[in-house]
Amino acid sequence: MPRSGEEVRQRLQQAALELYLERGFDQTTTENIATRAGVTERTFFRHFADKREVFFDGEAQLRDVLTRAVAAVPAGTKPLPTLRAAFHEAVPLFEQNRPVTEPRSRVIATTAALQERALAKGAALVRALTDALRARGVDEQLAMLCAQVGMDTCTIAFRGWMDDPSEGLHAQLDRAFRELRLAAAALR
Amino acid sequence: MPRSGEEVRQRLQQAALELYLERGFDQTTTENIATRAGVTERTFFRHFADKREVFFDGEAQLRDVLTRAVAAVPAGTKPLPTLRAAFHEAVPLFEQNRPVTEPRSRVIATTAALQERALAKGAALVRALTDALRARGVDEQLAMLCAQVGMDTCTIAFRGWMDDPSEGLHAQLDRAFRELRLAAAALR
DNA sequence: CAGTCCGTGTCACAAACTGACAGCACGTTG
DNA sequence: CAACGTGCTGTCAGTTTGTGACACGGACTG
């Protein structure tokens, strides 16, 4: 698949990451990125819809892995256990991407515009998980709630793992879902 | 014509809402809004940081009501029941704002840029709720998880109430939190 | 070899912001 | 009363983001 344009695309992503790390997102122009990648500013916008999008390219892959993992869970499993299993399935992907994800997260943490886009990407993932649950026969309202809540729980686990990788992501996931179960049991 | 400032601010909000409804967010320029409000484009940016922010001004009030409501819940109440009570406390505010919120939501639903900002505002609210819970002695990780999950549950209830107000927001809240409890009980 | 995509460069341009400075109404102070 | 500071606005010039239109050149296809 990789036409000659795929190389340019990767160079643009690399250049953007470098520049955002060096001088920050706001101090980097799209022209800076294009120049470092050896292309024109116009070409940058042919590959990425805007200055933020260049930072969120792996999301599609994660979405595919997660939705496939949801579909692979044995039928009859309840929504939240299904999601927990799916997230465990995606752990290798997270671990493998960590060297890229870690500096990326640092940049995002200091840039409001990137935080917004990250939230939007998370919302898209929640929509995909909602659809995956509905395909398993889960009621729409329940699917929305569980997809959102499951995603939050995974995010909490992920953040804990980023701060301190020693426990491992699997353990963080189990801990977060256990906390969720206990917290929700206090309702009623 | 140096108006009091606050009046100009409200005229700008009104003009923005009207124009976004008439021709859509993307087809409306900041100059359009300023002109309809009887001021200069520069003045628009003195009151609002960007074109989206003019749409999200009530968020601060909701945040104050919710954090105060959390603080007012009897000590010893667990995090999620605390939040559920706080959301019930805010129902009158939601009901009172509904005539404004409803057309606003329609615009947001059709505009990606506004959805992003809405997510960011929701995240800010979650941070405020997290702090409010921590002030009650809740562990940080647990506070983050509950604030996020509680917010999601409230959002689901809110959406259901927007689609069909006949049941009332109180009932939608109770139903959503009941679903959350049942879904989480299936874990382990 | 001719045709046709596809990615890119170039140019022109609208729209979203920002910084600097000046003016005008207002209340305060001497 | 007059001088003065303060807060809001207008004006102007400028940067940056993002888009549309068109032409060039290489790669693939028939």
CSV table of N, CA and C in Angstrom, one decimal, chain A residues 104-166:
chain,number,residue,atom,x,y,z
A,104,ARG,N,4.9,11.9,23.5
A,104,ARG,CA,3.6,12.4,22.9
A,104,ARG,C,2.7,12.9,24.0
A,105,SER,N,2.5,12.1,25.0
A,105,SER,CA,1.7,12.5,26.1
A,105,SER,C,2.2,13.7,26.8
A,106,ARG,N,3.5,13.8,26.9
A,106,ARG,CA,4.1,15.0,27.6
A,106,ARG,C,3.7,16.3,26.8
A,107,VAL,N,3.8,16.2,25.5
A,107,VAL,CA,3.4,17.4,24.7
A,107,VAL,C,1.9,17.7,24.9
A,108,ILE,N,1.1,16.7,24.8
A,108,ILE,CA,-0.3,16.9,24.9
A,108,ILE,C,-0.7,17.5,26.3
A,109,ALA,N,0.0,17.1,27.3
A,109,ALA,CA,-0.3,17.6,28.7
A,109,ALA,C,-0.1,19.1,28.8
A,110,THR,N,0.8,19.6,27.9
A,110,THR,CA,1.1,21.1,28.0
A,110,THR,C,0.4,21.9,27.0
A,111,THR,N,-0.5,21.3,26.2
A,111,THR,CA,-1.1,22.0,25.1
A,111,THR,C,-2.6,21.8,25.1
A,112,ALA,N,-3.4,22.9,25.4
A,112,ALA,CA,-4.8,22.8,25.4
A,112,ALA,C,-5.4,22.3,24.1
A,113,ALA,N,-4.9,22.8,23.0
A,113,ALA,CA,-5.5,22.5,21.7
A,113,ALA,C,-5.3,21.0,21.5
A,114,LEU,N,-4.2,20.4,21.9
A,114,LEU,CA,-4.0,19.0,21.7
A,114,LEU,C,-4.9,18.1,22.7
A,115,GLN,N,-5.1,18.7,23.9
A,115,GLN,CA,-5.9,18.0,24.8
A,115,GLN,C,-7.4,17.8,24.2
A,116,GLU,N,-7.8,18.9,23.6
A,116,GLU,CA,-9.2,18.9,23.0
A,116,GLU,C,-9.2,17.8,22.0
A,117,ARG,N,-8.3,17.8,21.1
A,117,ARG,CA,-8.3,16.8,20.0
A,117,ARG,C,-8.2,15.4,20.6
A,118,ALA,N,-7.4,15.2,21.7
A,118,ALA,CA,-7.3,13.9,22.3
A,118,ALA,C,-8.6,13.4,22.8
A,119,LEU,N,-9.4,14.4,23.4
A,119,LEU,CA,-10.7,14.0,23.9
A,119,LEU,C,-11.6,13.6,22.8
A,120,ALA,N,-11.5,14.3,21.7
A,120,ALA,CA,-12.3,14.0,20.5
A,120,ALA,C,-12.0,12.6,20.0
A,121,LYS,N,-10.7,12.3,20.0
A,121,LYS,CA,-10.3,10.9,19.5
A,121,LYS,C,-10.9,9.9,20.5
A,122,GLY,N,-10.8,10.2,21.8
A,122,GLY,CA,-11.4,9.2,22.8
A,122,GLY,C,-12.9,9.1,22.6
A,123,ALA,N,-13.6,10.1,22.2
A,123,ALA,CA,-15.0,10.1,22.0
A,123,ALA,C,-15.3,9.2,20.8
A,124,ALA,N,-14.5,9.3,19.8
A,124,ALA,CA,-14.6,8.5,18.6
A,124,ALA,C,-14.5,7.0,18.9
A,125,LEU,N,-13.5,6.8,19.8
A,125,LEU,CA,-13.3,5.4,20.2
A,125,LEU,C,-14.5,4.9,21.0
A,126,VAL,N,-15.0,5.7,21.8
A,126,VAL,CA,-16.2,5.3,22.6
A,126,VAL,C,-17.4,5.0,21.7
A,127,ARG,N,-17.5,5.8,20.6
A,127,ARG,CA,-18.6,5.5,19.6
A,127,ARG,C,-18.3,4.1,19.0
A,128,ALA,N,-17.1,3.8,18.6
A,128,ALA,CA,-16.8,2.5,18.0
A,128,ALA,C,-17.1,1.4,19.0
A,129,LEU,N,-16.7,1.6,20.2
A,129,LEU,CA,-17.0,0.5,21.2
A,129,LEU,C,-18.5,0.3,21.4
A,130,THR,N,-19.2,1.4,21.4
A,130,THR,CA,-20.7,1.4,21.5
A,130,THR,C,-21.2,0.5,20.4
A,131,ASP,N,-20.8,0.8,19.2
A,131,ASP,CA,-21.3,0.0,18.1
A,131,ASP,C,-20.9,-1.5,18.2
A,132,ALA,N,-19.7,-1.7,18.7
A,132,ALA,CA,-19.2,-3.1,18.8
A,132,ALA,C,-20.1,-3.8,19.9
A,133,LEU,N,-20.5,-3.1,20.9
A,133,LEU,CA,-21.3,-3.8,21.9
A,133,LEU,C,-22.7,-4.0,21.4
A,134,ARG,N,-23.2,-3.0,20.6
A,134,ARG,CA,-24.6,-3.1,20.1
A,134,ARG,C,-24.6,-4.3,19.1
A,135,ALA,N,-23.5,-4.5,18.4
A,135,ALA,CA,-23.5,-5.7,17.5
A,135,ALA,C,-23.6,-7.0,18.2
A,136,ARG,N,-23.3,-7.0,19.5
A,136,ARG,CA,-23.4,-8.2,20.4
A,136,ARG,C,-24.8,-8.2,21.0
A,137,GLY,N,-25.7,-7.3,20.6
A,137,GLY,CA,-27.0,-7.4,21.1
A,137,GLY,C,-27.3,-6.6,22.4
A,138,VAL,N,-26.3,-5.8,22.8
A,138,VAL,CA,-26.5,-4.9,23.9
A,138,VAL,C,-27.5,-3.7,23.6
A,139,ASP,N,-28.3,-3.4,24.5
A,139,ASP,CA,-29.2,-2.3,24.3
A,139,ASP,C,-28.4,-1.0,24.1
A,140,GLU,N,-29.0,-0.1,23.3
A,140,GLU,CA,-28.2,1.1,22.9
A,140,GLU,C,-27.8,2.0,24.1
A,141,GLN,N,-28.7,2.3,24.9
A,141,GLN,CA,-28.4,3.2,26.1
A,141,GLN,C,-27.3,2.5,26.9
A,142,LEU,N,-27.5,1.2,27.2
A,142,LEU,CA,-26.6,0.5,28.0
A,142,LEU,C,-25.2,0.4,27.4
A,143,ALA,N,-25.2,0.2,26.0
A,143,ALA,CA,-24.0,0.1,25.3
A,143,ALA,C,-23.2,1.5,25.4
A,144,MET,N,-23.9,2.6,25.3
A,144,MET,CA,-23.3,3.9,25.4
A,144,MET,C,-22.7,4.1,26.8
A,145,LEU,N,-23.5,3.8,27.8
A,145,LEU,CA,-23.0,3.9,29.1
A,145,LEU,C,-21.7,3.1,29.4
A,146,CYS,N,-21.8,1.8,29.0
A,146,CYS,CA,-20.7,0.9,29.3
A,146,CYS,C,-19.5,1.3,28.5
A,147,ALA,N,-19.6,1.6,27.2
A,147,ALA,CA,-18.5,2.0,26.4
A,147,ALA,C,-17.8,3.2,27.0
A,148,GLN,N,-18.6,4.2,27.4
A,148,GLN,CA,-18.0,5.4,28.0
A,148,GLN,C,-17.3,5.1,29.3
A,149,VAL,N,-18.0,4.4,30.2
A,149,VAL,CA,-17.4,4.0,31.5
A,149,VAL,C,-16.2,3.1,31.4
A,150,GLY,N,-16.3,2.1,30.5
A,150,GLY,CA,-15.2,1.3,30.3
A,150,GLY,C,-14.0,2.0,29.8
A,151,MET,N,-14.2,2.9,28.9
A,151,MET,CA,-13.1,3.7,28.4
A,151,MET,C,-12.4,4.5,29.5
A,152,ASP,N,-13.3,5.2,30.3
A,152,ASP,CA,-12.7,5.9,31.4
A,152,ASP,C,-11.8,5.1,32.3
A,153,THR,N,-12.3,3.9,32.6
A,153,THR,CA,-11.6,3.0,33.5
A,153,THR,C,-10.3,2.6,32.9
A,154,CYS,N,-10.3,2.4,31.6
A,154,CYS,CA,-9.0,2.1,30.9
A,154,CYS,C,-8.1,3.3,30.9
A,155,THR,N,-8.7,4.4,30.7
A,155,THR,CA,-7.8,5.6,30.7
A,155,THR,C,-7.1,5.8,32.1
A,156,ILE,N,-7.9,5.6,33.1
A,156,ILE,CA,-7.4,5.7,34.5
A,156,ILE,C,-6.2,4.8,34.6
A,157,ALA,N,-6.4,3.5,34.2
A,157,ALA,CA,-5.4,2.5,34.3
A,157,ALA,C,-4.2,2.9,33.5
A,158,PHE,N,-4.4,3.4,32.3
A,158,PHE,CA,-3.4,3.8,31.4
A,158,PHE,C,-2.5,4.9,32.1
A,159,ARG,N,-3.2,5.9,32.7
A,159,ARG,CA,-2.5,7.0,33.3
A,159,ARG,C,-1.6,6.5,34.4
A,160,GLY,N,-2.2,5.6,35.2
A,160,GLY,CA,-1.4,5.0,36.3
A,160,GLY,C,-0.2,4.3,35.8
A,161,TRP,N,-0.4,3.6,34.7
A,161,TRP,CA,0.8,2.9,34.1
A,161,TRP,C,1.8,3.8,33.5
A,162,MET,N,1.4,4.9,33.0
A,162,MET,CA,2.3,5.9,32.5
A,162,MET,C,3.2,6.5,33.6
A,163,ASP,N,2.5,6.8,34.7
A,163,ASP,CA,3.2,7.4,35.9
A,163,ASP,C,4.2,6.4,36.5
A,164,ASP,N,3.8,5.1,36.5
A,164,ASP,CA,4.6,4.1,37.2
A,164,ASP,C,4.4,2.8,36.5
A,165,PRO,N,5.3,2.4,35.6
A,165,PRO,CA,5.1,1.2,34.8
A,165,PRO,C,5.4,-0.1,35.5
A,166,SER,N,5.9,0.0,36.8
A,166,SER,CA,6.5,-1.2,37.4
A,166,SER,C,5.4,-2.3,37.6
